[in-house]
Amino acid sequence: MKSNNLLKITGLHVSVGDKEILHGVDLTVNSDETHVLMGPNGTGKSTLGYAITGNPAYTVTEGDIVFGGESIVDMPVNERAKKGIFLSFQNPLEVPGVTLSSFIRSALEQKTKTRLRLWDFKKKLAETMKLLDMDESYADRDLNVGFSGGEKKKAEILQMLMLEPKLAILDETDSGLDVDAVRTVSQGVKLYRERVHGSLLIITHSTRILVALTVDAAHVMENGVIVKNGGAELVDKINEKGFSAI
């Protein structure tokens, strides 16, 4: 019988330089699930996201990351992206000279290994931007250059909806956003779950982005290990009593 595991992390130790950040993380995310990873700042949540996506600054010293039944520990970033892993950054990079539209089109062509008809691509892009209340003019602007915090986050959710990854990791996507921007981003994330049925790993210490979502599992990280696993009720408990109650 085929396993439903999309992502299976076992005994993962990750270092940056000489410093070990993760000290043996175990985490399983099944297909078509929404998981929340919570915990105080500086506990290694973002490190886990970077390790899954293959950021070369983060070295796996022990353990394994299996995605779609295949170990990806030795796989470069671009190959992991092609397999369907997407990371929304806490602070998205500005890329002068590359428009948002051409960036997404190039990424899609890399993923699908086919040339996209420009008219079809532009039509889908315009429709998706409309869903996110994004001005169409942003498509022709350099990626994230001069974008506000909210616009950068919307641009990342736009990429996620266009690329349709199997696993989307959202790292503090709601940080620094006003109420309206959080609502728009939340709706975009909800659309991704409804349309693509991809899995989500939402890294956060706030729960504003979770309002529109059904949470399947929640995890609490402290000092580089996951210390508690539970369901949506764990999120409610943290909201009510804080991490010290866990």
PDB file of C-alpha atoms in Angstrom:
ATOM      1  CA  MET A   1       0.000   0.000   0.000  1.00  0.00           C
ATOM      2  CA  LYS A   2       1.324   3.428  -0.987  1.00  0.00           C
ATOM      3  CA  SER A   3       2.210   5.687   1.918  1.00  0.00           C
ATOM      4  CA  ASN A   4       0.319   8.959   2.357  1.00  0.00           C
ATOM      5  CA  ASN A   5       3.485  10.607   3.736  1.00  0.00           C
ATOM      6  CA  LEU A   6       4.490  13.614   1.670  1.00  0.00           C
ATOM      7  CA  LEU A   7       7.287  14.781   3.981  1.00  0.00           C
ATOM      8  CA  LYS A   8       8.964  12.594   6.595  1.00  0.00           C
ATOM      9  CA  ILE A   9      11.765  14.046   8.707  1.00  0.00           C
ATOM     10  CA  THR A  10      13.602  11.739  11.104  1.00  0.00           C
ATOM     11  CA  GLY A  11      16.306  12.548  13.663  1.00  0.00           C
ATOM     12  CA  LEU A  12      17.297  15.735  11.841  1.00  0.00           C
ATOM     13  CA  HIS A  13      20.349  17.610  13.096  1.00  0.00           C
ATOM     14  CA  VAL A  14      21.221  20.857  11.301  1.00  0.00           C
ATOM     15  CA  SER A  15      24.180  23.185  11.790  1.00  0.00           C
ATOM     16  CA  VAL A  16      25.068  26.664  10.589  1.00  0.00           C
ATOM     17  CA  GLY A  17      28.839  26.927  10.569  1.00  0.00           C
ATOM     18  CA  ASP A  18      30.043  25.316  13.809  1.00  0.00           C
ATOM     19  CA  LYS A  19      26.758  25.834  15.651  1.00  0.00           C
ATOM     20  CA  GLU A  20      24.117  23.105  15.783  1.00  0.00           C
ATOM     21  CA  ILE A  21      20.613  24.615  15.613  1.00  0.00           C
ATOM     22  CA  LEU A  22      18.382  21.538  15.287  1.00  0.00           C
ATOM     23  CA  HIS A  23      19.078  18.659  17.651  1.00  0.00           C
ATOM     24  CA  GLY A  24      17.011  15.751  16.331  1.00  0.00           C
ATOM     25  CA  VAL A  25      13.716  16.840  14.750  1.00  0.00           C
ATOM     26  CA  ASP A  26      11.015  14.328  13.803  1.00  0.00           C
ATOM     27  CA  LEU A  27       8.080  15.539  11.696  1.00  0.00           C
ATOM     28  CA  THR A  28       5.636  13.889   9.294  1.00  0.00           C
ATOM     29  CA  VAL A  29       3.341  15.838   6.966  1.00  0.00           C
ATOM     30  CA  ASN A  30       0.861  13.833   4.898  1.00  0.00           C
ATOM     31  CA  SER A  31      -0.610  14.818   1.543  1.00  0.00           C
ATOM     32  CA  ASP A  32      -3.391  17.444   1.621  1.00  0.00           C
ATOM     33  CA  GLU A  33      -2.746  18.583   5.212  1.00  0.00           C
ATOM     34  CA  THR A  34      -2.171  21.902   6.988  1.00  0.00           C
ATOM     35  CA  HIS A  35       0.462  21.827   9.756  1.00  0.00           C
ATOM     36  CA  VAL A  36       1.459  24.681  12.046  1.00  0.00           C
ATOM     37  CA  LEU A  37       4.921  24.943  13.602  1.00  0.00           C
ATOM     38  CA  MET A  38       4.966  27.311  16.558  1.00  0.00           C
ATOM     39  CA  GLY A  39       7.422  28.295  19.242  1.00  0.00           C
ATOM     40  CA  PRO A  40       9.249  31.304  20.669  1.00  0.00           C
ATOM     41  CA  ASN A  41      11.680  33.245  18.469  1.00  0.00           C
ATOM     42  CA  GLY A  42      15.129  31.751  17.985  1.00  0.00           C
ATOM     43  CA  THR A  43      14.139  28.115  18.563  1.00  0.00           C
ATOM     44  CA  GLY A  44      15.014  26.840  15.061  1.00  0.00           C
ATOM     45  CA  LYS A  45      11.673  27.050  13.221  1.00  0.00           C
ATOM     46  CA  SER A  46      13.075  28.945  10.209  1.00  0.00           C
ATOM     47  CA  THR A  47      16.149  26.698  10.197  1.00  0.00           C
ATOM     48  CA  LEU A  48      13.866  23.716   9.653  1.00  0.00           C
ATOM     49  CA  GLY A  49      12.235  25.482   6.685  1.00  0.00           C
ATOM     50  CA  TYR A  50      15.634  26.279   5.157  1.00  0.00           C
ATOM     51  CA  ALA A  51      16.854  22.716   5.709  1.00  0.00           C
ATOM     52  CA  ILE A  52      13.806  21.257   3.930  1.00  0.00           C
ATOM     53  CA  THR A  53      14.309  23.547   0.931  1.00  0.00           C
ATOM     54  CA  GLY A  54      18.063  22.908   0.798  1.00  0.00           C
ATOM     55  CA  ASN A  55      19.589  26.289   1.652  1.00  0.00           C
ATOM     56  CA  PRO A  56      23.358  25.587   1.382  1.00  0.00           C
ATOM     57  CA  ALA A  57      24.133  27.645   4.515  1.00  0.00           C
ATOM     58  CA  TYR A  58      22.331  24.982   6.580  1.00  0.00           C
ATOM     59  CA  THR A  59      24.187  21.660   6.849  1.00  0.00           C
ATOM     60  CA  VAL A  60      22.373  18.431   7.690  1.00  0.00           C
ATOM     61  CA  THR A  61      24.796  16.528   9.932  1.00  0.00           C
ATOM     62  CA  GLU A  62      22.493  13.659  10.904  1.00  0.00           C
ATOM     63  CA  GLY A  63      19.034  12.324  10.067  1.00  0.00           C
ATOM     64  CA  ASP A  64      16.991  12.312   6.880  1.00  0.00           C
ATOM     65  CA  ILE A  65      14.427  14.347   4.936  1.00  0.00           C
ATOM     66  CA  VAL A  66      12.220  12.186   2.711  1.00  0.00           C
ATOM     67  CA  PHE A  67       9.887  13.903   0.253  1.00  0.00           C
ATOM     68  CA  GLY A  68       7.480  11.896  -1.889  1.00  0.00           C
ATOM     69  CA  GLY A  69       9.222   8.690  -0.826  1.00  0.00           C
ATOM     70  CA  GLU A  70      12.705   9.909  -1.846  1.00  0.00           C
ATOM     71  CA  SER A  71      15.549  11.195   0.339  1.00  0.00           C
ATOM     72  CA  ILE A  72      16.328  14.787  -0.674  1.00  0.00           C
ATOM     73  CA  VAL A  73      19.140  15.535   1.795  1.00  0.00           C
ATOM     74  CA  ASP A  74      21.780  15.625  -0.965  1.00  0.00           C
ATOM     75  CA  MET A  75      19.533  17.287  -3.557  1.00  0.00           C
ATOM     76  CA  PRO A  76      20.245  20.923  -4.590  1.00  0.00           C
ATOM     77  CA  VAL A  77      17.698  23.704  -4.027  1.00  0.00           C
ATOM     78  CA  ASN A  78      16.494  23.913  -7.639  1.00  0.00           C
ATOM     79  CA  GLU A  79      15.811  20.168  -7.838  1.00  0.00           C
ATOM     80  CA  ARG A  80      13.802  20.291  -4.617  1.00  0.00           C
ATOM     81  CA  ALA A  81      11.784  23.193  -6.041  1.00  0.00           C
ATOM     82  CA  LYS A  82      11.077  21.205  -9.214  1.00  0.00           C
ATOM     83  CA  LYS A  83       9.830  18.331  -7.056  1.00  0.00           C
ATOM     84  CA  GLY A  84       7.252  20.710  -5.601  1.00  0.00           C
ATOM     85  CA  ILE A  85       8.709  22.324  -2.459  1.00  0.00           C
ATOM     86  CA  PHE A  86       8.044  26.062  -2.039  1.00  0.00           C
ATOM     87  CA  LEU A  87       9.263  28.433   0.683  1.00  0.00           C
ATOM     88  CA  SER A  88       7.753  31.843   1.362  1.00  0.00           C
ATOM     89  CA  PHE A  89      10.486  33.910   3.025  1.00  0.00           C
ATOM     90  CA  GLN A  90      10.111  35.988   6.175  1.00  0.00           C
ATOM     91  CA  ASN A  91      11.914  38.831   4.352  1.00  0.00           C
ATOM     92  CA  PRO A  92      11.542  38.298   0.572  1.00  0.00           C
ATOM     93  CA  LEU A  93      14.556  39.293  -1.524  1.00  0.00           C
ATOM     94  CA  GLU A  94      14.517  42.163  -4.019  1.00  0.00           C
ATOM     95  CA  VAL A  95      15.670  41.154  -7.514  1.00  0.00           C
ATOM     96  CA  PRO A  96      16.400  44.188  -9.733  1.00  0.00           C
ATOM     97  CA  GLY A  97      16.215  43.533 -13.476  1.00  0.00           C
ATOM     98  CA  VAL A  98      13.777  40.587 -13.247  1.00  0.00           C
ATOM     99  CA  THR A  99      10.064  41.357 -13.405  1.00  0.00           C
ATOM    100  CA  LEU A 100       7.573  39.508 -11.216  1.00  0.00           C
ATOM    101  CA  SER A 101       5.885  38.149 -14.346  1.00  0.00           C
ATOM    102  CA  SER A 102       9.075  36.837 -15.996  1.00  0.00           C
ATOM    103  CA  PHE A 103      10.262  35.326 -12.712  1.00  0.00           C
ATOM    104  CA  ILE A 104       7.049  33.310 -12.269  1.00  0.00           C
ATOM    105  CA  ARG A 105       6.959  32.297 -15.953  1.00  0.00           C
ATOM    106  CA  SER A 106      10.579  31.107 -15.844  1.00  0.00           C
ATOM    107  CA  ALA A 107       9.954  29.140 -12.619  1.00  0.00           C
ATOM    108  CA  LEU A 108       6.861  27.516 -14.142  1.00  0.00           C
ATOM    109  CA  GLU A 109       8.761  26.536 -17.288  1.00  0.00           C
ATOM    110  CA  GLN A 110      11.551  25.036 -15.169  1.00  0.00           C
ATOM    111  CA  LYS A 111       8.997  23.037 -13.205  1.00  0.00           C
ATOM    112  CA  THR A 112       6.908  21.826 -16.162  1.00  0.00           C
ATOM    113  CA  LYS A 113       9.856  21.544 -18.611  1.00  0.00           C
ATOM    114  CA  THR A 114       7.644  23.117 -21.306  1.00  0.00           C
ATOM    115  CA  ARG A 115       7.437  26.525 -22.966  1.00  0.00           C
ATOM    116  CA  LEU A 116       4.307  28.330 -21.828  1.00  0.00           C
ATOM    117  CA  ARG A 117       2.129  30.187 -24.296  1.00  0.00           C
ATOM    118  CA  LEU A 118       2.465  33.822 -23.293  1.00  0.00           C
ATOM    119  CA  TRP A 119      -1.218  34.645 -23.719  1.00  0.00           C
ATOM    120  CA  ASP A 120      -2.362  31.696 -21.565  1.00  0.00           C
ATOM    121  CA  PHE A 121       0.209  32.539 -18.893  1.00  0.00           C
ATOM    122  CA  LYS A 122      -0.736  36.242 -18.790  1.00  0.00           C
ATOM    123  CA  LYS A 123      -4.437  35.371 -18.551  1.00  0.00           C
ATOM    124  CA  LYS A 124      -3.910  33.041 -15.581  1.00  0.00           C
ATOM    125  CA  LEU A 125      -1.540  35.532 -13.923  1.00  0.00           C
ATOM    126  CA  ALA A 126      -4.061  38.397 -14.268  1.00  0.00           C
ATOM    127  CA  GLU A 127      -6.882  36.225 -12.867  1.00  0.00           C
ATOM    128  CA  THR A 128      -4.767  35.152  -9.878  1.00  0.00           C
ATOM    129  CA  MET A 129      -3.607  38.725  -9.163  1.00  0.00           C
ATOM    130  CA  LYS A 130      -7.247  39.821  -9.135  1.00  0.00           C
ATOM    131  CA  LEU A 131      -8.037  37.186  -6.495  1.00  0.00           C
ATOM    132  CA  LEU A 132      -5.280  38.701  -4.313  1.00  0.00           C
ATOM    133  CA  ASP A 133      -6.381  42.314  -4.882  1.00  0.00           C
ATOM    134  CA  MET A 134      -3.040  43.000  -6.590  1.00  0.00           C
ATOM    135  CA  ASP A 135      -2.733  45.778  -9.150  1.00  0.00           C
ATOM    136  CA  GLU A 136      -1.839  44.213 -12.523  1.00  0.00           C
ATOM    137  CA  SER A 137       0.957  46.751 -12.985  1.00  0.00           C
ATOM    138  CA  TYR A 138       2.997  44.820 -10.395  1.00  0.00           C
ATOM    139  CA  ALA A 139       3.494  42.044 -12.956  1.00  0.00           C
ATOM    140  CA  ASP A 140       5.831  44.306 -14.946  1.00  0.00           C
ATOM    141  CA  ARG A 141       7.737  45.677 -11.961  1.00  0.00           C
ATOM    142  CA  ASP A 142      11.089  44.291 -10.806  1.00  0.00           C
ATOM    143  CA  LEU A 143      10.585  41.480  -8.290  1.00  0.00           C
ATOM    144  CA  ASN A 144       9.921  42.991  -4.831  1.00  0.00           C
ATOM    145  CA  VAL A 145      11.824  46.218  -5.694  1.00  0.00           C
ATOM    146  CA  GLY A 146      10.023  49.094  -3.998  1.00  0.00           C
ATOM    147  CA  PHE A 147       7.236  46.772  -2.825  1.00  0.00           C
ATOM    148  CA  SER A 148       5.770  47.368   0.632  1.00  0.00           C
ATOM    149  CA  GLY A 149       5.863  44.501   3.160  1.00  0.00           C
ATOM    150  CA  GLY A 150       2.281  43.573   2.299  1.00  0.00           C
ATOM    151  CA  GLU A 151       2.959  43.688  -1.453  1.00  0.00           C
ATOM    152  CA  LYS A 152       6.008  41.419  -1.074  1.00  0.00           C
ATOM    153  CA  LYS A 153       3.943  38.867   0.831  1.00  0.00           C
ATOM    154  CA  LYS A 154       1.135  39.030  -1.745  1.00  0.00           C
ATOM    155  CA  ALA A 155       3.729  38.507  -4.495  1.00  0.00           C
ATOM    156  CA  GLU A 156       4.917  35.347  -2.726  1.00  0.00           C
ATOM    157  CA  ILE A 157       1.372  34.010  -2.345  1.00  0.00           C
ATOM    158  CA  LEU A 158       0.853  34.793  -6.059  1.00  0.00           C
ATOM    159  CA  GLN A 159       3.934  32.677  -6.877  1.00  0.00           C
ATOM    160  CA  MET A 160       2.566  29.857  -4.710  1.00  0.00           C
ATOM    161  CA  LEU A 161      -0.825  29.902  -6.460  1.00  0.00           C
ATOM    162  CA  MET A 162       0.798  29.965  -9.900  1.00  0.00           C
ATOM    163  CA  LEU A 163       3.441  27.289  -9.206  1.00  0.00           C
ATOM    164  CA  GLU A 164       1.040  24.951  -7.348  1.00  0.00           C
ATOM    165  CA  PRO A 165       3.694  23.200  -5.209  1.00  0.00           C
ATOM    166  CA  LYS A 166       3.004  19.922  -3.401  1.00  0.00           C
ATOM    167  CA  LEU A 167       4.352  21.436  -0.164  1.00  0.00           C
ATOM    168  CA  ALA A 168       4.316  25.139   0.682  1.00  0.00           C
ATOM    169  CA  ILE A 169       6.319  26.314   3.695  1.00  0.00           C
ATOM    170  CA  LEU A 170       5.217  29.751   4.896  1.00  0.00           C
ATOM    171  CA  ASP A 171       7.760  31.364   7.214  1.00  0.00           C
ATOM    172  CA  GLU A 172       6.171  34.131   9.310  1.00  0.00           C
ATOM    173  CA  THR A 173       4.180  35.206   6.245  1.00  0.00           C
ATOM    174  CA  ASP A 174       1.902  37.374   8.391  1.00  0.00           C
ATOM    175  CA  SER A 175       4.669  39.276  10.200  1.00  0.00           C
ATOM    176  CA  GLY A 176       4.567  43.053   9.800  1.00  0.00           C
ATOM    177  CA  LEU A 177       1.268  43.044   7.891  1.00  0.00           C
ATOM    178  CA  ASP A 178      -1.773  45.158   8.630  1.00  0.00           C
ATOM    179  CA  VAL A 179      -5.186  43.553   9.143  1.00  0.00           C
ATOM    180  CA  ASP A 180      -6.291  43.927   5.490  1.00  0.00           C
ATOM    181  CA  ALA A 181      -3.056  42.434   4.129  1.00  0.00           C
ATOM    182  CA  VAL A 182      -3.302  39.501   6.561  1.00  0.00           C
ATOM    183  CA  ARG A 183      -6.869  38.877   5.396  1.00  0.00           C
ATOM    184  CA  THR A 184      -5.815  38.887   1.713  1.00  0.00           C
ATOM    185  CA  VAL A 185      -2.826  36.625   2.330  1.00  0.00           C
ATOM    186  CA  SER A 186      -5.011  34.253   4.400  1.00  0.00           C
ATOM    187  CA  GLN A 187      -7.535  34.056   1.558  1.00  0.00           C
ATOM    188  CA  GLY A 188      -4.712  33.284  -0.881  1.00  0.00           C
ATOM    189  CA  VAL A 189      -3.460  30.477   1.345  1.00  0.00           C
ATOM    190  CA  LYS A 190      -7.000  29.127   1.665  1.00  0.00           C
ATOM    191  CA  LEU A 191      -7.347  29.203  -2.146  1.00  0.00           C
ATOM    192  CA  TYR A 192      -4.133  27.198  -2.472  1.00  0.00           C
ATOM    193  CA  ARG A 193      -5.509  24.496  -0.173  1.00  0.00           C
ATOM    194  CA  GLU A 194      -8.873  24.389  -1.959  1.00  0.00           C
ATOM    195  CA  ARG A 195      -7.514  24.473  -5.531  1.00  0.00           C
ATOM    196  CA  VAL A 196      -4.209  22.623  -5.372  1.00  0.00           C
ATOM    197  CA  HIS A 197      -4.779  20.414  -2.301  1.00  0.00           C
ATOM    198  CA  GLY A 198      -1.088  20.815  -1.574  1.00  0.00           C
ATOM    199  CA  SER A 199       0.171  20.531   1.998  1.00  0.00           C
ATOM    200  CA  LEU A 200       1.087  23.521   4.133  1.00  0.00           C
ATOM    201  CA  LEU A 201       3.701  23.922   6.837  1.00  0.00           C
ATOM    202  CA  ILE A 202       3.034  27.297   8.434  1.00  0.00           C
ATOM    203  CA  ILE A 203       5.842  28.597  10.652  1.00  0.00           C
ATOM    204  CA  THR A 204       4.507  31.287  12.953  1.00  0.00           C
ATOM    205  CA  HIS A 205       4.339  32.643  16.473  1.00  0.00           C
ATOM    206  CA  SER A 206       1.114  34.491  15.697  1.00  0.00           C
ATOM    207  CA  THR A 207      -2.126  32.813  14.636  1.00  0.00           C
ATOM    208  CA  ARG A 208      -3.732  35.575  12.580  1.00  0.00           C
ATOM    209  CA  ILE A 209      -3.047  33.812   9.276  1.00  0.00           C
ATOM    210  CA  LEU A 210      -4.736  30.627  10.530  1.00  0.00           C
ATOM    211  CA  VAL A 211      -8.194  32.153  10.902  1.00  0.00           C
ATOM    212  CA  ALA A 212      -9.379  31.095   7.414  1.00  0.00           C
ATOM    213  CA  LEU A 213      -7.765  27.636   7.566  1.00  0.00           C
ATOM    214  CA  THR A 214      -8.560  24.210   8.972  1.00  0.00           C
ATOM    215  CA  VAL A 215      -5.484  23.067  10.900  1.00  0.00           C
ATOM    216  CA  ASP A 216      -4.788  19.316  10.823  1.00  0.00           C
ATOM    217  CA  ALA A 217      -1.785  19.265  13.157  1.00  0.00           C
ATOM    218  CA  ALA A 218       0.229  21.649  15.328  1.00  0.00           C
ATOM    219  CA  HIS A 219       3.784  21.322  16.634  1.00  0.00           C
ATOM    220  CA  VAL A 220       5.723  23.321  19.203  1.00  0.00           C
ATOM    221  CA  MET A 221       9.473  23.752  18.837  1.00  0.00           C
ATOM    222  CA  GLU A 222      11.809  24.723  21.626  1.00  0.00           C
ATOM    223  CA  ASN A 223      15.613  24.794  21.603  1.00  0.00           C
ATOM    224  CA  GLY A 224      15.893  22.977  18.278  1.00  0.00           C
ATOM    225  CA  VAL A 225      13.534  20.072  18.980  1.00  0.00           C
ATOM    226  CA  ILE A 226       9.784  19.556  18.644  1.00  0.00           C
ATOM    227  CA  VAL A 227       8.551  19.223  22.208  1.00  0.00           C
ATOM    228  CA  LYS A 228       4.811  18.884  21.606  1.00  0.00           C
ATOM    229  CA  ASN A 229       2.529  17.571  18.856  1.00  0.00           C
ATOM    230  CA  GLY A 230      -1.225  17.949  18.714  1.00  0.00           C
ATOM    231  CA  GLY A 231      -4.209  19.097  16.693  1.00  0.00           C
ATOM    232  CA  ALA A 232      -5.879  22.482  16.240  1.00  0.00           C
ATOM    233  CA  GLU A 233      -6.647  22.551  19.968  1.00  0.00           C
ATOM    234  CA  LEU A 234      -2.914  23.068  20.622  1.00  0.00           C
ATOM    235  CA  VAL A 235      -3.050  26.374  18.711  1.00  0.00           C
ATOM    236  CA  ASP A 236      -6.019  27.479  20.824  1.00  0.00           C
ATOM    237  CA  LYS A 237      -4.222  26.537  24.032  1.00  0.00           C
ATOM    238  CA  ILE A 238      -1.142  28.578  23.053  1.00  0.00           C
ATOM    239  CA  ASN A 239      -3.334  31.525  22.122  1.00  0.00           C
ATOM    240  CA  GLU A 240      -5.001  31.377  25.504  1.00  0.00           C
ATOM    241  CA  LYS A 241      -2.102  30.564  27.815  1.00  0.00           C
ATOM    242  CA  GLY A 242       1.134  31.123  25.863  1.00  0.00           C
ATOM    243  CA  PHE A 243       4.043  28.741  25.272  1.00  0.00           C
ATOM    244  CA  SER A 244       4.857  28.490  28.982  1.00  0.00           C
ATOM    245  CA  ALA A 245       1.685  26.413  29.449  1.00  0.00           C
ATOM    246  CA  ILE A 246       2.948  23.701  27.089  1.00  0.00           C
TER     247      ILE A 246
END
